[in-house]
Amino acid sequence: MNDQPIAVSAHPSIDGIGPADWDACACPDAGRPVDPFTTYRFLKALEDSGSVGPGTGWQPRYLQVVQGEQTVAVAPAYAKGHSQGEYIFDFNWAHAFENAGGRYYPKLQIAVPFTPVTGRRFLTRPGFEVLGMSALVQGIVQIASDNELSSVHATFCTEAEAIAGAEMGLLARTSQQFHWVNDGYADFDDFLASLSSRKRKNIRKERAQAQAFGGEIISLRGDAIQPHHWDAFWRFYQDTGNRKWGTPYLTRAFFDCAHETLRDDILLVLALREGTPIAGALNMIGRDTLFGRYWGCTEHHPALHFELCYYQAIAFAIKNGMRRVEAGAQGEHKLARGYLPVATHSLHWFADPGFRDAIARYLDAERDAIDHEIEVLTNYGPFRKDNREEQQ
């Protein structure tokens, strides 16, 4: 048994940990990472581009657990001055706590900023899973206590982490998203054959509408993505960000960083009219999952959003033997397009015991409601009845 001392520290820059130690915990296996969002290169791009840091409400406090001289665990942690860009909503909690005379912000958040994607949040070197997660949880709770912060949150963690965290005394929360699952389809038509007749016809109609926008749709990866493509996508992203969030979360510089260090992780789907991009969808490529992230346009055409964001993603996943497509947060409209509801997970700690007990009761009731909603929505899914049980 290794009895060397364990130390937990927090760093204001991921440079304080470095790529070798970080990725030894975040993506230790050879080949493409399970997801790119917790890799050093992705988090570094957020930091270097100013998408997180001063003035953003996301102050990096990357956690590092060292045993002896070896880094055995890390976590992407941030001091948050608001609840924007999280997608596991706690605005009502903040209002209730502050109305009772408390101070909710700043809080500590273990998360990938602006990224509603499930993945490991307590990143441990192989063989140190239990020790590493325990040290990270104890460390961040101690930091919160020492600084008299209201709470700690770990959002979009895995189900296994949620179970382990609950055993450590954290509160587990269940939320919901819509994911498409590849049931071994040979091609897009094979997927359509699994749907009810009415849903199949609707999708074919939408695809025909989208393809009639007056141009062509292209998919770009890796070196095929050029700097001018990012100029176009920045315009799309700004349009969406201004409408949804008031101001975009990512800076223009992020896309320059992405071009340098992340383009092998990216699938960029563009609609071109007379050679000029007029709409686009950005996806991140994981080991067996395609992650839909951002969409935008400068021209509005019927069903083009569905084609670029959902159907092109499904076609890519089938062609490349990927297991699933995750299309981001919310959106019951995804159900009719083959995306079924799944549970997502988060963990929470509160310093105030009375507030903690109130949140615990709320989460019990919310969990039952989410479970029921997932069951009901799944039964209303678009698949033929003889396929529904397999999809569940």
Coordinates of C-alpha atoms in Angstrom, one line a residue:
M1 CA 0.0 0.0 0.0
N2 CA 1.3 3.4 -0.9
D3 CA 1.6 5.5 2.3
Q4 CA 3.2 8.5 0.7
P5 CA 1.6 11.8 1.7
I6 CA -1.3 13.3 -0.4
A7 CA -1.5 17.0 -1.2
V8 CA -4.3 18.8 -3.0
S9 CA -3.6 22.2 -4.6
A10 CA -5.6 24.7 -6.7
H11 CA -4.0 26.5 -9.7
P12 CA -5.1 29.7 -11.3
S13 CA -3.8 28.5 -14.7
I14 CA -3.7 25.0 -16.2
D15 CA -0.1 25.7 -17.0
G16 CA 0.6 25.1 -13.3
I17 CA -0.2 21.4 -13.8
G18 CA 1.1 21.0 -17.4
P19 CA -0.1 18.8 -20.3
A20 CA 1.7 15.6 -19.4
D21 CA 0.3 15.3 -15.8
W22 CA -3.1 16.7 -16.8
D23 CA -3.7 14.3 -19.7
A24 CA -2.2 11.3 -17.8
C25 CA -5.4 11.7 -15.7
A26 CA -7.8 13.1 -18.3
C27 CA -7.2 10.9 -21.2
P28 CA -4.7 8.2 -20.2
D29 CA -5.6 5.7 -22.9
A30 CA -3.9 5.7 -26.3
G31 CA -5.9 7.0 -29.3
R32 CA -8.7 9.5 -29.5
P33 CA -10.0 10.6 -26.1
V34 CA -13.5 9.4 -25.0
D35 CA -14.4 13.1 -25.2
P36 CA -12.1 16.0 -26.0
F37 CA -13.6 18.5 -23.5
T38 CA -11.4 17.6 -20.4
T39 CA -8.2 17.4 -22.4
Y40 CA -5.5 19.9 -21.7
R41 CA -5.7 21.3 -25.2
F42 CA -9.4 22.1 -24.9
L43 CA -9.3 23.7 -21.4
K44 CA -6.1 25.6 -22.4
A45 CA -7.9 27.0 -25.5
L46 CA -10.6 28.3 -23.2
E47 CA -8.1 29.9 -20.9
D48 CA -5.7 31.3 -23.6
S49 CA -8.6 32.8 -25.6
G50 CA -10.0 34.7 -22.6
S51 CA -13.2 32.7 -22.7
V52 CA -12.6 31.9 -19.0
G53 CA -10.7 34.1 -16.6
P54 CA -10.9 37.8 -15.6
G55 CA -14.2 39.4 -16.4
T56 CA -16.0 36.2 -17.4
G57 CA -17.3 34.9 -14.0
W58 CA -15.3 31.7 -14.5
Q59 CA -12.0 32.0 -12.5
P60 CA -9.9 28.9 -13.0
R61 CA -9.0 26.9 -9.9
Y62 CA -7.7 23.7 -11.5
L63 CA -7.3 21.0 -8.8
Q64 CA -4.3 18.7 -8.6
V65 CA -3.8 15.8 -6.3
V66 CA -0.2 14.7 -5.8
Q67 CA 0.9 11.6 -3.9
G68 CA 4.6 11.7 -3.3
E69 CA 5.9 13.2 -6.5
Q70 CA 3.2 11.8 -8.8
T71 CA 0.0 13.6 -10.0
V72 CA -2.8 11.1 -9.4
A73 CA -5.9 13.2 -10.0
V74 CA -7.0 16.6 -11.5
A75 CA -10.3 18.4 -12.0
P76 CA -11.4 21.4 -14.0
A77 CA -12.6 23.7 -11.3
Y78 CA -13.7 27.3 -11.3
A79 CA -14.8 30.0 -8.9
K80 CA -18.1 31.2 -10.3
G81 CA -19.5 34.7 -9.9
H82 CA -22.8 33.7 -11.6
S83 CA -24.7 30.6 -12.9
Q84 CA -24.4 31.3 -16.6
G85 CA -23.0 28.7 -19.0
E86 CA -23.7 25.7 -16.8
Y87 CA -26.9 24.1 -18.1
I88 CA -27.7 22.5 -14.7
F89 CA -29.8 25.3 -13.4
D90 CA -29.5 26.6 -9.8
F91 CA -30.8 30.1 -10.3
N92 CA -33.7 29.4 -7.9
W93 CA -31.4 28.0 -5.3
A94 CA -29.3 31.2 -5.5
H95 CA -32.4 33.4 -5.2
A96 CA -33.8 31.4 -2.2
F97 CA -30.4 31.5 -0.4
E98 CA -29.9 35.2 -0.9
N99 CA -33.5 36.1 -0.1
A100 CA -32.9 34.3 3.3
G101 CA -29.9 36.6 3.9
G102 CA -27.1 34.4 2.6
R103 CA -24.4 35.0 -0.1
Y104 CA -24.6 32.3 -2.8
Y105 CA -21.8 33.7 -5.1
P106 CA -19.0 33.0 -5.5
K107 CA -19.4 29.3 -5.6
L108 CA -17.0 26.5 -6.7
Q109 CA -17.8 24.6 -9.9
I110 CA -16.2 21.4 -11.2
A111 CA -17.3 21.6 -14.9
V112 CA -16.3 22.1 -18.5
P113 CA -17.4 25.7 -19.1
F114 CA -20.3 26.2 -21.5
T115 CA -20.4 22.4 -22.3
P116 CA -23.5 20.4 -21.3
V117 CA -21.7 17.1 -22.1
T118 CA -21.5 14.1 -19.7
G119 CA -18.0 12.9 -18.9
R120 CA -15.6 12.3 -16.1
R121 CA -15.2 15.3 -13.9
F122 CA -12.9 13.8 -11.3
L123 CA -10.0 12.9 -13.6
T124 CA -7.9 10.2 -12.1
R125 CA -4.8 8.3 -13.2
P126 CA -5.6 4.6 -13.8
G127 CA -5.3 2.7 -10.5
F128 CA -6.1 5.8 -8.4
E129 CA -9.8 6.1 -9.1
V130 CA -11.0 5.8 -5.5
L131 CA -8.1 7.7 -3.8
G132 CA -8.2 10.4 -6.5
M133 CA -11.9 11.2 -6.4
S134 CA -11.9 11.1 -2.6
A135 CA -9.0 13.5 -2.4
L136 CA -10.6 15.9 -5.0
V137 CA -14.0 15.9 -3.2
Q138 CA -12.4 16.5 0.2
G139 CA -10.0 19.1 -1.2
I140 CA -12.6 21.2 -2.9
V141 CA -15.0 21.1 0.0
Q142 CA -12.1 22.1 2.3
I143 CA -11.3 25.0 0.0
A144 CA -15.0 26.1 0.0
S145 CA -15.1 25.9 3.8
D146 CA -11.8 27.7 4.3
N147 CA -13.0 30.6 2.1
E148 CA -16.6 30.6 3.5
L149 CA -18.1 29.8 0.1
S150 CA -21.7 28.7 -0.1
S151 CA -21.4 25.6 -2.2
V152 CA -19.6 23.2 -4.5
H153 CA -21.1 21.8 -7.7
A154 CA -19.9 19.1 -10.2
T155 CA -22.0 19.2 -13.3
F156 CA -22.4 16.6 -16.0
C157 CA -20.4 14.0 -14.2
T158 CA -20.8 10.3 -15.0
E159 CA -23.4 8.2 -13.3
A160 CA -20.6 6.2 -11.5
E161 CA -19.2 9.5 -10.2
A162 CA -22.7 10.5 -9.0
I163 CA -23.1 7.3 -7.1
A164 CA -19.6 7.6 -5.6
G165 CA -20.1 11.2 -4.7
A166 CA -23.4 10.5 -3.0
E167 CA -21.6 7.8 -0.9
M168 CA -19.2 10.6 0.2
G169 CA -22.1 12.8 1.4
L170 CA -22.7 15.0 -1.7
L171 CA -26.2 15.5 -3.0
A172 CA -26.9 13.8 -6.4
R173 CA -29.1 15.5 -8.9
T174 CA -30.7 14.0 -12.0
S175 CA -31.5 16.0 -15.1
Q176 CA -32.3 15.1 -18.7
Q177 CA -31.0 15.4 -22.3
F178 CA -31.8 13.8 -25.6
H179 CA -29.2 11.5 -27.3
W180 CA -29.3 9.5 -30.5
V181 CA -28.1 5.9 -30.2
N182 CA -26.7 3.8 -33.1
D183 CA -28.4 0.5 -33.1
G184 CA -26.0 -0.9 -35.7
Y185 CA -27.5 0.9 -38.6
A186 CA -26.0 0.3 -42.0
D187 CA -26.8 3.8 -43.3
F188 CA -29.3 6.6 -42.8
D189 CA -32.1 4.8 -44.6
D190 CA -31.6 1.8 -42.3
F191 CA -32.1 4.2 -39.3
L192 CA -35.2 5.6 -41.0
A193 CA -36.6 2.1 -41.4
S194 CA -36.6 1.8 -37.6
L195 CA -39.0 4.7 -37.2
S196 CA -42.8 4.8 -37.4
S197 CA -44.1 5.5 -40.9
R198 CA -45.3 9.1 -40.0
K199 CA -42.0 10.1 -38.4
R200 CA -40.0 8.6 -41.3
K201 CA -42.0 10.7 -43.8
N202 CA -41.6 13.8 -41.7
I203 CA -37.8 13.4 -41.6
R204 CA -37.6 12.8 -45.3
K205 CA -39.7 15.9 -45.9
E206 CA -37.5 18.0 -43.6
R207 CA -34.3 16.8 -45.3
A208 CA -35.8 17.6 -48.7
Q209 CA -36.8 21.1 -47.5
A210 CA -33.3 21.7 -46.1
Q211 CA -31.5 20.5 -49.2
A212 CA -33.6 22.9 -51.3
F213 CA -32.0 26.0 -49.7
G214 CA -30.2 26.7 -52.9
G215 CA -26.6 25.5 -52.3
E216 CA -24.6 22.6 -51.0
I217 CA -23.7 21.1 -47.6
I218 CA -20.2 20.1 -46.9
S219 CA -18.5 18.5 -43.9
L220 CA -14.9 19.4 -42.9
R221 CA -12.4 17.8 -40.5
G222 CA -8.8 18.4 -39.5
D223 CA -6.7 20.2 -42.1
A224 CA -9.6 20.6 -44.4
I225 CA -10.8 23.3 -42.0
Q226 CA -9.2 26.6 -43.0
P227 CA -9.0 30.0 -41.1
H228 CA -11.7 31.6 -43.4
H229 CA -14.1 28.9 -42.3
W230 CA -13.7 30.2 -38.7
D231 CA -14.4 33.7 -39.9
A232 CA -17.8 32.5 -41.2
F233 CA -18.5 30.4 -38.2
W234 CA -17.8 33.2 -35.8
R235 CA -20.6 35.2 -37.5
F236 CA -22.9 32.3 -37.0
Y237 CA -21.9 31.8 -33.4
Q238 CA -22.4 35.5 -32.6
D239 CA -25.9 35.4 -34.0
T240 CA -26.8 32.4 -31.8
G241 CA -25.0 33.8 -28.8
N242 CA -26.7 37.2 -29.0
R243 CA -30.1 35.6 -29.3
K244 CA -29.7 32.9 -26.6
W245 CA -27.4 34.4 -24.0
G246 CA -27.1 38.1 -24.7
T247 CA -23.4 37.9 -25.4
P248 CA -21.5 34.9 -26.7
Y249 CA -19.6 32.8 -24.2
L250 CA -16.6 32.1 -26.4
T251 CA -14.3 34.8 -27.7
R252 CA -13.2 35.1 -31.3
A253 CA -9.8 34.0 -30.2
F254 CA -11.1 30.6 -29.1
F255 CA -11.7 29.6 -32.7
D256 CA -8.2 30.6 -33.6
C257 CA -6.9 28.4 -30.7
A258 CA -9.3 25.6 -31.9
H259 CA -7.8 25.9 -35.4
E260 CA -4.3 25.4 -34.0
T261 CA -4.8 22.6 -31.4
L262 CA -8.3 21.2 -31.8
R263 CA -9.2 20.9 -35.5
D264 CA -8.5 17.1 -35.5
D265 CA -11.3 16.9 -32.8
I266 CA -13.8 18.9 -34.9
L267 CA -16.4 18.2 -37.5
L268 CA -17.6 21.4 -39.1
V269 CA -20.8 21.2 -41.2
L270 CA -21.4 24.1 -43.5
A271 CA -24.2 25.2 -45.8
L272 CA -22.7 27.1 -48.8
R273 CA -24.7 29.2 -51.2
E274 CA -22.7 30.3 -54.3
G275 CA -19.6 29.2 -52.4
T276 CA -20.3 31.4 -49.3
P277 CA -21.1 29.8 -45.9
I278 CA -24.6 30.9 -44.8
A279 CA -25.1 28.4 -41.9
G280 CA -23.0 26.0 -39.9
A281 CA -22.8 23.4 -37.1
L282 CA -19.7 22.6 -35.0
N283 CA -19.3 19.1 -33.6
M284 CA -16.6 17.7 -31.4
I285 CA -15.5 14.1 -32.2
G286 CA -15.0 11.7 -29.3
R287 CA -13.9 8.1 -29.3
D288 CA -17.4 6.7 -30.0
T289 CA -19.6 9.7 -29.6
L290 CA -20.2 12.8 -31.8
F291 CA -21.0 15.9 -29.7
G292 CA -23.1 18.6 -31.3
R293 CA -22.0 21.9 -29.8
Y294 CA -22.8 25.1 -31.8
W295 CA -25.0 26.3 -34.6
G296 CA -25.7 29.5 -36.3
C297 CA -26.7 31.1 -39.6
T298 CA -26.9 34.4 -41.5
E299 CA -29.8 33.2 -43.6
H300 CA -32.9 31.3 -42.4
H301 CA -34.1 28.4 -44.5
P302 CA -36.8 25.8 -43.6
A303 CA -35.4 22.8 -41.7
L304 CA -31.7 23.7 -42.4
H305 CA -31.1 23.7 -38.6
F306 CA -32.4 20.2 -38.3
E307 CA -30.3 19.0 -41.3
L308 CA -27.0 20.5 -40.2
C309 CA -27.3 19.8 -36.5
Y310 CA -29.2 16.5 -36.3
Y311 CA -29.3 14.6 -39.6
Q312 CA -25.8 15.3 -40.7
A313 CA -24.6 14.3 -37.3
I314 CA -26.5 11.0 -37.4
A315 CA -25.2 10.3 -40.9
F316 CA -21.6 10.9 -39.8
A317 CA -22.0 8.7 -36.8
I318 CA -23.4 5.8 -38.8
K319 CA -20.7 6.1 -41.5
N320 CA -17.9 6.1 -38.9
G321 CA -19.3 3.4 -36.6
M322 CA -19.9 5.8 -33.7
R323 CA -22.1 4.7 -30.8
R324 CA -24.1 7.9 -30.2
V325 CA -24.8 11.5 -30.9
E326 CA -25.2 14.0 -28.1
A327 CA -26.9 17.1 -29.3
G328 CA -26.6 19.3 -26.2
A329 CA -29.0 20.6 -23.7
Q330 CA -32.8 20.8 -23.7
G331 CA -35.0 20.3 -26.8
E332 CA -38.0 18.0 -26.8
H333 CA -38.2 18.7 -30.5
K334 CA -35.2 16.3 -30.8
L335 CA -37.5 13.4 -29.8
A336 CA -39.3 13.3 -33.2
R337 CA -35.9 13.2 -34.9
G338 CA -34.6 10.0 -33.2
Y339 CA -33.1 11.4 -30.1
L340 CA -34.3 9.7 -26.9
P341 CA -34.3 11.1 -23.3
V342 CA -31.5 10.0 -21.1
A343 CA -30.6 11.0 -17.5
T344 CA -27.7 13.3 -16.8
H345 CA -26.0 13.7 -13.4
S346 CA -24.5 16.3 -11.1
L347 CA -23.3 16.5 -7.5
H348 CA -23.7 19.4 -5.0
W349 CA -22.5 20.4 -1.5
F350 CA -23.8 23.2 0.6
A351 CA -22.1 24.7 3.7
D352 CA -25.4 25.7 5.4
P353 CA -26.9 22.5 6.9
G354 CA -30.5 23.9 6.8
F355 CA -30.2 24.9 3.2
R356 CA -28.6 21.5 2.4
D357 CA -31.6 19.7 3.9
A358 CA -34.1 21.8 1.9
I359 CA -32.2 21.1 -1.4
A360 CA -32.0 17.4 -0.5
R361 CA -35.9 17.3 -0.3
Y362 CA -36.2 19.2 -3.5
L363 CA -33.9 16.8 -5.3
D364 CA -35.8 13.8 -4.1
A365 CA -39.0 15.1 -5.6
E366 CA -37.2 16.4 -8.8
R367 CA -35.6 13.0 -9.3
D368 CA -38.9 11.2 -9.3
A369 CA -40.4 13.7 -11.7
I370 CA -37.4 13.4 -14.1
D371 CA -37.6 9.6 -14.0
H372 CA -41.3 9.7 -14.8
E373 CA -40.7 12.2 -17.6
I374 CA -38.0 10.1 -19.2
E375 CA -40.3 7.1 -19.2
V376 CA -43.2 9.0 -20.7
L377 CA -41.1 10.7 -23.4
T378 CA -39.5 7.4 -24.3
N379 CA -42.9 5.8 -24.9
Y380 CA -43.7 8.7 -27.2
G381 CA -40.5 8.2 -29.2
P382 CA -40.5 8.0 -33.0
F383 CA -39.5 4.3 -33.2
R384 CA -41.7 1.5 -34.4
K385 CA -43.3 -0.3 -31.5
D386 CA -41.3 -3.4 -32.3
N387 CA -38.1 -1.4 -32.0
R388 CA -38.9 0.7 -28.9
E389 CA -37.9 -1.9 -26.4
E390 CA -34.5 -2.3 -28.0
Q391 CA -34.0 1.5 -28.1
Q392 CA -34.7 1.7 -24.3

